Tab-separated table of C-alpha atoms in Angstrom:
chain	number	residue	atom	x	y	z
A	20	MET	CA	40.711	33.535	-50.435
A	21	LEU	CA	41.587	35.954	-53.540
A	22	ALA	CA	37.485	37.145	-53.649
A	23	VAL	CA	37.847	37.952	-49.385
A	24	ALA	CA	41.178	39.808	-50.123
A	25	HIS	CA	39.242	41.845	-52.796
A	26	VAL	CA	37.021	42.903	-50.358
A	27	LEU	CA	39.722	42.859	-47.498
A	28	GLY	CA	41.276	45.514	-50.247
A	29	TRP	CA	37.972	47.823	-50.448
A	30	LEU	CA	37.557	47.805	-46.594
A	31	LEU	CA	41.033	49.397	-46.072
A	32	ALA	CA	40.792	51.939	-48.478
A	33	SER	CA	37.020	52.772	-47.580
A	34	PHE	CA	38.647	53.009	-43.659
A	35	ALA	CA	40.827	55.623	-44.694
A	36	LEU	CA	37.526	57.920	-44.888
A	37	SER	CA	37.253	57.372	-40.792
A	38	TYR	CA	40.732	59.681	-40.217
A	39	LEU	CA	38.778	63.303	-41.606
A	40	LEU	CA	36.817	63.266	-38.050
A	41	PRO	CA	40.504	63.422	-36.041
A	42	ILE	CA	42.128	65.489	-38.989
A	43	ALA	CA	39.405	68.409	-38.667
A	44	GLY	CA	40.018	67.945	-34.683
A	45	SER	CA	43.816	68.548	-34.739
A	46	LEU	CA	42.460	71.628	-37.410
A	47	LEU	CA	40.469	73.039	-34.560
A	48	ALA	CA	42.667	72.371	-32.138
A	49	GLY	CA	45.865	73.116	-32.996
A	50	ASP	CA	47.499	70.357	-31.934
A	51	GLY	CA	49.766	69.818	-35.014
A	52	LEU	CA	48.887	66.102	-35.569
A	53	ALA	CA	46.648	66.404	-38.849
A	54	SER	CA	49.894	65.410	-40.964
A	55	ARG	CA	50.225	62.583	-39.184
A	56	PHE	CA	46.616	61.618	-39.517
A	57	LEU	CA	46.895	62.594	-43.215
A	58	LEU	CA	49.641	60.089	-43.694
A	59	ALA	CA	48.100	57.510	-41.925
A	60	ALA	CA	45.166	57.673	-44.024
A	61	ALA	CA	47.255	57.758	-47.134
A	62	VAL	CA	48.770	54.534	-46.084
A	63	SER	CA	45.456	52.818	-45.261
A	64	ALA	CA	44.217	54.334	-48.948
A	65	ALA	CA	46.959	52.963	-50.842
A	66	VAL	CA	48.073	49.828	-49.350
A	67	GLY	CA	43.996	49.555	-49.648
A	68	LEU	CA	43.944	50.183	-53.139
A	69	ALA	CA	46.618	48.612	-54.342
A	70	LEU	CA	45.518	45.013	-52.464
A	71	ALA	CA	42.155	45.473	-54.222
A	72	ALA	CA	43.698	45.836	-57.654
A	73	LEU	CA	46.492	42.957	-56.759
A	74	THR	CA	43.238	40.687	-56.260
A	75	ALA	CA	40.651	41.492	-58.760
A	76	ARG	CA	41.018	38.624	-61.032
A	77	GLY	CA	39.884	36.230	-57.913
A	78	ARG	CA	36.562	39.135	-57.361
A	79	ARG	CA	33.482	36.918	-57.213
A	80	GLU	CA	30.444	36.310	-54.929
A	81	LEU	CA	30.887	35.828	-51.474
A	82	ARG	CA	30.001	32.166	-50.224
A	83	PRO	CA	29.167	32.325	-46.601
A	84	ARG	CA	31.662	30.055	-45.314
A	85	ASP	CA	34.281	33.308	-47.074
A	86	GLY	CA	32.329	35.551	-44.004
A	87	PHE	CA	34.786	33.427	-41.107
A	88	MET	CA	37.325	35.088	-43.002
A	89	LEU	CA	36.197	38.442	-44.114
A	90	ILE	CA	35.235	39.268	-40.457
A	91	THR	CA	38.389	38.064	-38.396
A	92	LEU	CA	40.752	38.934	-40.758
A	93	GLY	CA	38.655	42.919	-41.578
A	94	TRP	CA	38.793	43.210	-37.332
A	95	LEU	CA	42.710	42.288	-37.463
A	96	LEU	CA	43.243	44.536	-40.679
A	97	LEU	CA	41.548	47.704	-39.079
A	98	SER	CA	42.896	47.147	-35.960
A	99	THR	CA	45.755	47.599	-37.808
A	100	ALA	CA	45.045	50.850	-39.663
A	101	ALA	CA	43.859	52.298	-36.425
A	102	ALA	CA	47.015	51.862	-34.660
A	103	VAL	CA	49.764	53.597	-37.615
A	104	PRO	CA	48.325	57.400	-35.877
A	105	LEU	CA	48.594	55.885	-32.689
A	106	LEU	CA	52.297	54.626	-33.165
A	107	LEU	CA	53.037	57.968	-35.073
A	108	ALA	CA	51.425	60.292	-32.813
A	109	VAL	CA	52.370	58.727	-28.754
A	110	PRO	CA	56.270	58.858	-27.922
A	111	GLY	CA	57.194	55.519	-26.897
A	112	LEU	CA	54.390	53.250	-27.524
A	113	SER	CA	55.104	50.042	-28.208
A	114	PHE	CA	53.481	48.223	-31.921
A	115	SER	CA	51.649	45.997	-29.583
A	116	GLY	CA	49.914	49.022	-26.988
A	117	ALA	CA	49.041	50.291	-30.075
A	118	PHE	CA	47.614	47.643	-31.283
A	119	PHE	CA	45.599	46.316	-27.876
A	120	GLU	CA	44.551	50.114	-28.010
A	121	ALA	CA	42.905	49.973	-31.666
A	122	MET	CA	41.640	46.499	-31.152
A	123	SER	CA	40.113	47.976	-27.678
A	124	GLY	CA	38.599	50.725	-29.426
A	125	LEU	CA	37.235	48.644	-32.450
A	126	THR	CA	35.977	45.982	-30.621
A	127	THR	CA	34.321	48.794	-28.146
A	128	THR	CA	36.243	46.722	-25.137
A	129	GLY	CA	37.265	50.292	-23.888
A	130	SER	CA	39.976	49.066	-21.893
A	131	THR	CA	43.109	51.120	-22.325
A	132	VAL	CA	47.079	51.110	-21.771
A	133	LEU	CA	47.789	54.572	-22.045
A	134	SER	CA	47.687	57.177	-19.337
A	135	GLY	CA	47.652	61.070	-18.788
A	136	LEU	CA	44.351	60.709	-20.569
A	137	ASP	CA	43.493	64.427	-19.597
A	138	ALA	CA	46.639	65.502	-21.724
A	139	LEU	CA	46.485	63.551	-24.391
A	140	PRO	CA	46.054	65.768	-28.045
A	141	PRO	CA	42.459	66.625	-28.573
A	142	SER	CA	42.571	64.309	-32.103
A	143	LEU	CA	43.797	61.640	-30.418
A	144	ASN	CA	41.469	61.519	-27.813
A	145	LEU	CA	39.076	61.943	-31.157
A	146	TRP	CA	40.425	59.144	-32.889
A	147	ARG	CA	40.055	56.511	-29.817
A	148	HIS	CA	36.703	57.200	-29.335
A	149	THR	CA	35.897	57.603	-33.575
A	150	LEU	CA	37.271	53.934	-33.094
A	151	HIS	CA	34.448	53.380	-30.694
A	152	TRP	CA	31.672	54.243	-32.648
A	153	LEU	CA	32.563	52.574	-35.968
A	154	GLY	CA	33.276	49.796	-33.980
A	155	GLY	CA	29.930	49.772	-32.435
A	156	LEU	CA	28.243	50.153	-35.983
A	157	GLY	CA	30.286	47.587	-37.577
A	158	ILE	CA	29.117	45.222	-34.775
A	159	ILE	CA	25.291	45.700	-34.992
A	160	VAL	CA	25.783	45.777	-39.149
A	161	MET	CA	27.780	41.893	-38.531
A	162	ALA	CA	25.064	40.415	-36.203
A	163	LEU	CA	21.749	41.462	-37.406
A	164	ALA	CA	23.334	41.090	-41.084
A	165	VAL	CA	26.332	39.024	-41.010
A	166	LEU	CA	25.970	36.249	-38.570
A	167	PRO	CA	22.888	35.196	-39.730
A	168	LEU	CA	24.286	34.083	-42.921
A	169	LEU	CA	27.231	32.234	-41.274
A	170	GLY	CA	25.239	30.338	-38.534
A	171	VAL	CA	27.312	31.582	-35.926
A	172	GLY	CA	25.671	32.036	-32.602
A	173	GLY	CA	23.463	35.473	-32.644
A	174	MET	CA	20.915	36.680	-34.541
A	175	GLN	CA	20.459	33.925	-37.444
A	176	LEU	CA	18.428	32.501	-33.535
A	177	TYR	CA	16.138	35.386	-34.027
A	178	LYS	CA	16.066	35.103	-38.013
A	179	GLY	CA	15.664	31.295	-39.060
A	180	GLN	CA	14.687	29.744	-36.220
A	181	ALA	CA	14.081	31.784	-33.007
A	182	PRO	CA	11.088	34.153	-32.329
A	183	GLY	CA	11.988	38.060	-32.278
A	184	ALA	CA	12.013	41.303	-34.286
A	185	VAL	CA	13.842	40.323	-37.520
A	186	LYS	CA	12.309	37.123	-38.132
A	187	ASP	CA	8.586	38.389	-38.361
A	188	GLU	CA	9.393	42.323	-38.900
A	189	ARG	CA	11.914	41.790	-41.892
A	190	LEU	CA	13.983	45.126	-41.499
A	191	ALA	CA	15.111	45.028	-45.387
A	192	PRO	CA	14.935	42.727	-48.244
A	193	ARG	CA	18.690	43.446	-48.808
A	194	ILE	CA	21.426	43.715	-46.536
A	195	THR	CA	22.739	46.966	-48.016
A	196	GLU	CA	19.410	48.483	-47.272
A	197	THR	CA	19.477	46.995	-43.516
A	198	ALA	CA	22.799	48.367	-42.968
A	199	LYS	CA	21.458	51.896	-44.040
A	200	GLN	CA	18.231	51.818	-42.109
A	201	LEU	CA	20.865	50.842	-39.162
A	202	TRP	CA	23.169	53.327	-39.713
A	203	VAL	CA	20.299	56.466	-39.717
A	204	VAL	CA	19.579	55.265	-36.014
A	205	TYR	CA	22.768	55.124	-34.991
A	206	THR	CA	23.428	58.264	-35.791
A	207	LEU	CA	20.287	60.008	-34.831
A	208	ILE	CA	20.808	58.075	-31.012
A	209	THR	CA	24.252	59.383	-31.228
A	210	ALA	CA	23.900	62.978	-32.086
A	211	ALA	CA	21.181	63.313	-29.231
A	212	GLY	CA	23.288	61.815	-26.838
A	213	ILE	CA	25.775	64.352	-28.039
A	214	LEU	CA	23.195	67.578	-27.706
A	215	ALA	CA	21.740	66.079	-24.106
A	216	LEU	CA	25.694	66.083	-22.802
A	217	ARG	CA	26.327	69.263	-24.022
A	218	ILE	CA	22.952	70.573	-22.631
A	219	CYS	CA	24.794	69.244	-19.186
A	220	ARG	CA	28.018	71.602	-19.626
A	221	MET	CA	30.279	68.846	-21.145
A	222	SER	CA	32.542	70.896	-23.545
A	223	TRP	CA	32.003	70.010	-27.410
A	224	LEU	CA	34.790	67.559	-27.366
A	225	ASP	CA	33.904	65.646	-24.058
A	226	ALA	CA	30.247	65.958	-25.126
A	227	ILE	CA	31.456	64.244	-28.827
A	228	CYS	CA	33.760	61.502	-27.475
A	229	HIS	CA	31.615	60.102	-24.426
A	230	ALA	CA	28.430	59.795	-26.981
A	231	PHE	CA	30.746	57.944	-28.955
A	232	SER	CA	31.874	55.666	-25.926
A	233	ALA	CA	28.087	55.451	-24.096
A	234	VAL	CA	26.397	54.429	-28.096
A	235	GLY	CA	29.074	52.136	-28.877
A	236	LEU	CA	29.224	50.628	-25.459
A	237	GLY	CA	33.262	51.202	-24.812
A	238	GLY	CA	34.743	52.809	-21.759
A	239	PHE	CA	37.474	55.022	-23.413
A	240	SER	CA	36.961	58.576	-21.813
A	241	THR	CA	39.258	61.806	-22.386
A	242	HIS	CA	39.861	61.541	-18.737
A	243	ASP	CA	41.838	59.254	-16.081
A	244	ARG	CA	39.059	59.101	-13.580
A	245	SER	CA	36.441	58.998	-16.264
A	246	ILE	CA	33.192	59.884	-15.410
A	247	ALA	CA	34.070	60.414	-11.679
A	248	TRP	CA	36.247	63.698	-13.148
A	249	PHE	CA	32.243	65.184	-13.911
A	250	ASN	CA	30.842	64.362	-11.175
A	251	SER	CA	27.500	65.196	-12.204
A	252	ALA	CA	24.424	63.275	-11.618
A	253	ALA	CA	22.919	65.150	-14.502
A	254	ILE	CA	25.560	63.643	-17.053
A	255	GLU	CA	25.648	60.148	-15.144
A	256	ALA	CA	21.980	60.194	-16.354
A	257	VAL	CA	22.375	60.937	-19.684
A	258	LEU	CA	25.290	58.395	-20.479
A	259	MET	CA	22.803	55.574	-18.396
A	260	ALA	CA	20.047	56.151	-21.065
A	261	LEU	CA	22.652	55.784	-24.047
A	262	MET	CA	24.295	52.605	-22.582
A	263	LEU	CA	20.589	51.442	-21.804
A	264	ILE	CA	19.540	52.189	-25.439
A	265	ALA	CA	22.598	50.568	-26.485
A	266	ALA	CA	22.429	47.111	-24.749
A	267	LEU	CA	19.190	46.634	-27.033
A	268	ASN	CA	18.446	45.393	-29.798
A	269	PHE	CA	18.316	47.773	-32.622
A	270	ALA	CA	16.380	46.188	-34.638
A	271	ARG	CA	13.867	47.168	-32.085
A	272	HIS	CA	15.255	50.571	-32.118
A	273	ILE	CA	14.205	50.457	-36.224
A	274	VAL	CA	10.884	49.002	-35.992
A	275	ALA	CA	9.610	51.510	-33.281
A	276	LEU	CA	10.698	54.657	-35.064
A	277	ARG	CA	8.946	53.167	-37.986
A	278	ARG	CA	5.834	52.513	-35.841
A	279	LEU	CA	6.334	55.376	-33.546
A	280	SER	CA	6.034	53.217	-30.616
A	281	LEU	CA	6.926	51.867	-27.565
A	282	GLY	CA	5.116	48.365	-27.991
A	283	THR	CA	7.468	46.232	-29.717
A	284	TYR	CA	10.121	46.825	-26.697
A	285	ARG	CA	7.186	45.595	-24.802
A	286	GLN	CA	6.647	42.542	-27.115
A	287	ASP	CA	11.534	41.650	-26.533
A	288	PRO	CA	11.846	38.740	-23.822
A	289	GLU	CA	15.291	40.310	-23.829
A	290	ALA	CA	14.552	43.436	-23.124
A	291	LYS	CA	12.329	42.342	-20.343
A	292	GLY	CA	14.796	40.243	-18.997
A	293	ILE	CA	17.631	42.877	-19.149
A	294	PHE	CA	15.831	45.918	-16.866
A	295	ALA	CA	14.625	43.214	-14.726
A	296	MET	CA	18.144	41.493	-14.078
A	297	LEU	CA	19.497	45.659	-13.391
A	298	ALA	CA	16.688	47.406	-11.228
A	299	ILE	CA	17.088	44.058	-8.590
A	300	SER	CA	21.339	44.540	-9.041
A	301	VAL	CA	21.015	48.086	-9.398
A	302	LEU	CA	19.081	47.869	-5.701
A	303	GLY	CA	20.704	45.156	-4.569
A	304	ILE	CA	23.849	46.278	-4.539
A	305	ALA	CA	22.813	50.437	-2.994
A	306	THR	CA	21.239	48.205	-0.426
A	307	LEU	CA	24.529	46.650	0.448
A	308	LEU	CA	26.293	49.733	0.094
A	309	SER	CA	24.084	51.763	2.039
A	310	ALA	CA	24.652	48.625	5.302
A	311	HIS	CA	28.459	48.816	4.681
A	312	GLY	CA	28.270	52.784	5.431
A	313	VAL	CA	30.402	53.559	2.127
A	314	TYR	CA	27.960	56.092	1.386
A	315	PRO	CA	26.411	58.774	3.711
A	316	ASP	CA	22.438	57.660	2.151
A	317	PHE	CA	20.523	55.391	0.551
A	318	LEU	CA	20.294	58.194	-2.367
A	319	VAL	CA	23.629	58.709	-2.812
A	320	ALA	CA	24.063	54.890	-2.599
A	321	LEU	CA	21.707	54.501	-5.330
A	322	ARG	CA	22.720	57.259	-7.409
A	323	HIS	CA	26.265	55.098	-7.921
A	324	ALA	CA	25.822	51.640	-8.104
A	325	ALA	CA	22.831	52.336	-10.639
A	326	PHE	CA	25.699	54.105	-12.902
A	327	ASN	CA	28.116	51.791	-12.377
A	328	VAL	CA	26.226	48.796	-12.314
A	329	ILE	CA	24.414	49.438	-15.886
A	330	SER	CA	27.986	50.974	-17.172
A	331	GLN	CA	29.711	47.350	-15.974
A	332	ALA	CA	26.461	44.971	-17.012
A	333	THR	CA	25.895	46.707	-20.582
A	334	THR	CA	29.996	46.268	-21.029
A	335	SER	CA	30.523	49.925	-21.217
A	336	GLY	CA	32.580	50.223	-18.753
A	337	LEU	CA	32.953	54.144	-17.771
A	338	THR	CA	32.693	54.444	-13.670
A	339	SER	CA	32.118	57.316	-11.830
A	340	GLN	CA	33.636	55.936	-8.381
A	341	ASP	CA	36.155	53.608	-7.627
A	342	TYR	CA	33.991	50.440	-7.570
A	343	GLN	CA	37.192	47.917	-6.177
A	344	GLN	CA	36.716	49.674	-2.934
A	345	TRP	CA	33.318	48.585	-2.633
A	346	PRO	CA	32.423	45.461	-0.789
A	347	VAL	CA	33.799	42.743	-2.866
A	348	PHE	CA	30.674	41.199	-3.826
A	349	ALA	CA	30.221	44.186	-5.950
A	350	PRO	CA	32.428	44.046	-8.582
A	351	TRP	CA	32.784	40.987	-8.823
A	352	TRP	CA	28.697	40.758	-9.227
A	353	MET	CA	28.901	43.350	-12.006
A	354	LEU	CA	31.789	41.304	-14.165
A	355	PHE	CA	29.504	38.805	-13.685
A	356	LEU	CA	26.166	40.719	-15.484
A	357	SER	CA	28.594	41.685	-18.180
A	358	CYS	CA	28.471	38.435	-19.720
A	359	LEU	CA	24.505	37.760	-19.769
A	360	VAL	CA	22.487	41.409	-19.235
A	361	CYS	CA	23.134	42.797	-23.160
A	362	SER	CA	20.675	41.706	-25.915
A	363	THR	CA	21.393	39.777	-29.181
A	364	GLY	CA	21.583	42.811	-32.398
A	365	SER	CA	22.954	44.995	-29.545
A	366	THR	CA	26.767	46.723	-29.661
A	367	GLY	CA	27.028	45.377	-26.137
A	368	GLY	CA	29.229	41.825	-25.885
A	369	GLY	CA	29.247	38.386	-23.414
A	370	ILE	CA	27.008	35.387	-23.731
A	371	LYS	CA	23.804	37.577	-24.790
A	372	MET	CA	20.234	37.593	-22.589
A	373	PHE	CA	18.669	35.293	-25.818
A	374	ARG	CA	20.993	32.504	-24.423
A	375	THR	CA	20.488	33.276	-20.919
A	376	LEU	CA	16.917	33.424	-21.418
A	377	LEU	CA	16.912	29.688	-24.072
A	378	LEU	CA	19.005	27.848	-21.751
A	379	ALA	CA	17.178	28.878	-18.445
A	380	ARG	CA	13.914	28.057	-19.997
A	381	GLN	CA	15.724	24.575	-20.962
A	382	ALA	CA	16.740	24.286	-17.071
A	383	GLY	CA	13.364	24.326	-16.436
A	384	ARG	CA	11.979	22.091	-18.913
A	385	GLU	CA	14.491	19.429	-18.363
A	386	MET	CA	13.291	19.434	-14.480
A	387	GLN	CA	10.019	19.004	-15.662
A	388	LEU	CA	10.858	16.324	-17.596
A	389	LEU	CA	12.900	14.681	-15.194
A	390	ILE	CA	9.669	14.749	-12.423
A	391	HIS	CA	6.811	13.489	-15.609
A	392	PRO	CA	9.078	11.866	-18.163
A	393	ALA	CA	5.627	11.588	-20.615
A	394	ALA	CA	4.931	15.386	-20.443
A	395	VAL	CA	4.578	17.362	-23.876
A	396	ALA	CA	6.906	20.677	-22.760
A	397	PRO	CA	8.256	22.755	-25.965
A	398	LEU	CA	11.133	25.049	-25.150
A	399	ARG	CA	9.403	28.522	-25.431
A	400	ILE	CA	10.816	32.310	-25.561
A	401	GLY	CA	8.447	35.312	-25.934
A	402	GLY	CA	5.204	32.682	-26.091
A	403	ARG	CA	6.806	31.152	-29.158
A	404	PRO	CA	8.329	27.736	-29.577
A	405	VAL	CA	11.626	27.478	-30.138
A	406	PRO	CA	12.988	24.217	-32.398
A	407	GLU	CA	15.318	21.431	-30.238
A	408	GLY	CA	18.335	22.694	-32.250
A	409	VAL	CA	18.590	25.407	-31.352
A	410	ALA	CA	19.209	25.010	-27.519
A	411	ALA	CA	22.156	22.177	-28.639
A	412	SER	CA	23.537	25.219	-30.519
A	413	VAL	CA	23.239	27.670	-27.526
A	414	LEU	CA	24.900	24.797	-25.251
A	415	ALA	CA	27.948	23.961	-27.447
A	416	PHE	CA	28.282	28.156	-27.445
A	417	ILE	CA	28.599	28.638	-23.751
A	418	PHE	CA	30.870	25.756	-23.227
A	419	VAL	CA	33.373	26.958	-26.095
A	420	TYR	CA	32.797	29.919	-24.481
A	421	PHE	CA	33.327	29.113	-21.006
A	422	MET	CA	36.680	26.959	-22.254
A	423	THR	CA	38.069	29.656	-23.905
A	424	VAL	CA	38.259	31.537	-20.790
A	425	ALA	CA	39.485	29.034	-18.445
A	426	LEU	CA	42.743	28.779	-21.385
A	427	LEU	CA	43.057	32.350	-21.194
A	428	THR	CA	43.358	32.710	-17.614
A	429	PHE	CA	46.189	29.899	-17.199
A	430	ALA	CA	47.513	31.343	-19.647
A	431	MET	CA	47.521	34.822	-17.574
A	432	LEU	CA	48.964	33.066	-14.729
A	433	LEU	CA	51.632	31.506	-16.685
A	434	THR	CA	52.943	35.040	-17.227
A	435	GLY	CA	52.895	35.084	-13.138
A	436	MET	CA	49.428	36.999	-12.543
A	437	SER	CA	47.204	36.405	-9.168
A	438	PHE	CA	43.747	34.119	-9.802
A	439	ALA	CA	41.919	36.998	-9.432
A	440	ASP	CA	43.509	39.820	-11.563
A	441	ALA	CA	43.940	36.872	-14.339
A	442	ALA	CA	40.478	35.774	-14.471
A	443	ALA	CA	38.833	39.476	-13.919
A	444	ALA	CA	40.863	40.688	-16.706
A	445	VAL	CA	40.206	38.180	-19.746
A	446	VAL	CA	36.474	37.739	-18.443
A	447	ALA	CA	36.256	41.606	-18.984
A	448	SER	CA	38.572	41.249	-22.251
A	449	ILE	CA	36.192	38.452	-23.682
A	450	ASN	CA	33.000	40.722	-22.860
A	451	ASN	CA	34.411	43.241	-23.942
A	452	THR	CA	33.692	45.655	-20.844
A	453	ALA	CA	37.128	47.662	-19.111
A	454	HIS	CA	37.641	46.772	-15.871
A	455	GLY	CA	40.323	47.966	-13.877
A	456	PHE	CA	42.067	46.454	-11.383
A	457	GLY	CA	45.128	46.463	-9.488
A	458	ALA	CA	46.064	49.064	-6.183
A	459	PRO	CA	44.266	52.418	-8.416
A	460	GLY	CA	40.850	50.732	-8.250
A	461	ALA	CA	38.161	50.877	-11.014
A	462	VAL	CA	40.099	53.650	-12.783
A	463	HIS	CA	42.627	51.791	-13.147
A	464	ASN	CA	44.062	50.738	-16.332
A	465	PHE	CA	46.038	47.688	-18.463
A	466	HIS	CA	49.727	49.982	-18.941
A	467	SER	CA	51.255	47.550	-16.285
A	468	LEU	CA	50.835	44.533	-18.058
A	469	GLY	CA	53.373	42.840	-19.732
A	470	THR	CA	53.712	42.368	-23.621
A	471	ALA	CA	52.423	38.478	-23.492
A	472	GLN	CA	49.816	39.718	-21.051
A	473	ILE	CA	49.083	42.398	-23.910
A	474	TRP	CA	48.375	40.191	-26.209
A	475	ILE	CA	46.353	37.612	-24.388
A	476	CYS	CA	44.036	40.398	-23.252
A	477	THR	CA	44.341	41.778	-27.546
A	478	ALA	CA	43.551	37.645	-28.665
A	479	ALA	CA	40.317	37.518	-25.362
A	480	MET	CA	39.325	40.969	-27.197
A	481	LEU	CA	38.946	39.647	-30.706
A	482	LEU	CA	37.484	36.388	-29.655
A	483	GLY	CA	34.317	37.919	-27.368
A	484	ARG	CA	33.713	40.910	-29.964
A	485	LEU	CA	33.808	37.959	-32.770
A	486	GLU	CA	31.926	35.473	-31.458
A	487	VAL	CA	34.395	32.465	-30.413
A	488	PHE	CA	32.720	30.214	-33.311
A	489	SER	CA	33.446	32.611	-35.985
A	490	VAL	CA	37.701	33.084	-35.592
A	491	ILE	CA	38.684	29.227	-34.060
A	492	VAL	CA	36.212	27.498	-36.999
A	493	LEU	CA	39.395	29.014	-38.786
A	494	PHE	CA	42.128	26.385	-36.809
A	495	ARG	CA	40.129	23.114	-38.007
A	496	PRO	CA	40.887	21.338	-41.128
A	497	ALA	CA	37.806	21.042	-41.982
A	498	TYR	CA	37.363	24.845	-43.248
A	499	TRP	CA	40.127	24.438	-45.585
A	500	ARG	CA	39.096	21.348	-47.809
A	501	ARG	CA	36.962	21.905	-50.660
């Protein structure tokens, strides 16, 4: 425990550096919040250094089991620190609301309890989006470098047991080297996105904030109307490209840059599944919108269907239309897609495409064995066999995932929320995608939720981001036995 606390202390102290960007933004914009961000940075650094110093005697090399506690407590600790500037700068904001907003940012969910985003001080908007960017990078490092060592759903399926980029194309012999490469690629993609959005006539603030949101697959925006405020097909095209890139395995991006070739994407079964599902869904919903006369012609319907389907499916949550006013099939189908579409090792949430493909192959295999009991039918993905134990572990994850959704939905029902709104809020939160509900539609935020509902959604965001198992294992007595 002391060793974990020691690492958490240094993590919190290092987090103080993240305040530099909003401090610079405040000084440039002259919004008067620089001193409050400086205070938050000082508190974060002081508490972190004190915690590291007090636990120095317990310093040792961490064991894999320590990772569960480190990841869970780390996300909780950083969310608490990230909430401090919001408490200092937003009048009347409760701790529940500030913690929700910070957790939503760091888990790249994008749901918000704030209204009047257009009038929010620039540095505060920049801080919210910085949380998306930092959270997205942390998610990738966790998925590619940490979770495989812990044996909880994610990239260990690639590295240890199943086919994929990381097993045969190891990124680096050390986690630190892997993290450095990820940081470089992640930064390059973000910088390219900022420049592209600026060329599309976004302001520098909007370009930086929305690039951070898109690359982190988070749904925060600087405007209450989200992307609808810009009404620009060019901006939507850039954001769609960024969201698609961010929804793919970042290990593939590193390999592609090393080889200067797109061949690695053609070998990725997840990428094929993602693009196939998105293409069918975009065309299907565009056809549905045209058939119902929602838009004057098919091309307009295709534009709006493409952006909103890609945004929701990749768990970004940026919106260009009030899709709650579309035929009821569309918003629910997009929420369903958010469970499946994102790749392992991306900044997205949900079950992930790898698990979806694996269970689909397993279902087909079981049906084949029913017809031909003596057949030899190895489970394959991408042309390579998958060991028997992998399917069982994924099935266990899916069971726990849906049981968590069911229990949290019942918890929301206890607060008096309708079933449709409760289920949508929980599924969106656990998939880490912003989802609007209520009278104002898709651009509606969560500010109308009660305190209990806010904490339920906050718990769902954390559970979804940390792959469920990483959190609930801490509540098993066996974990605490030596």
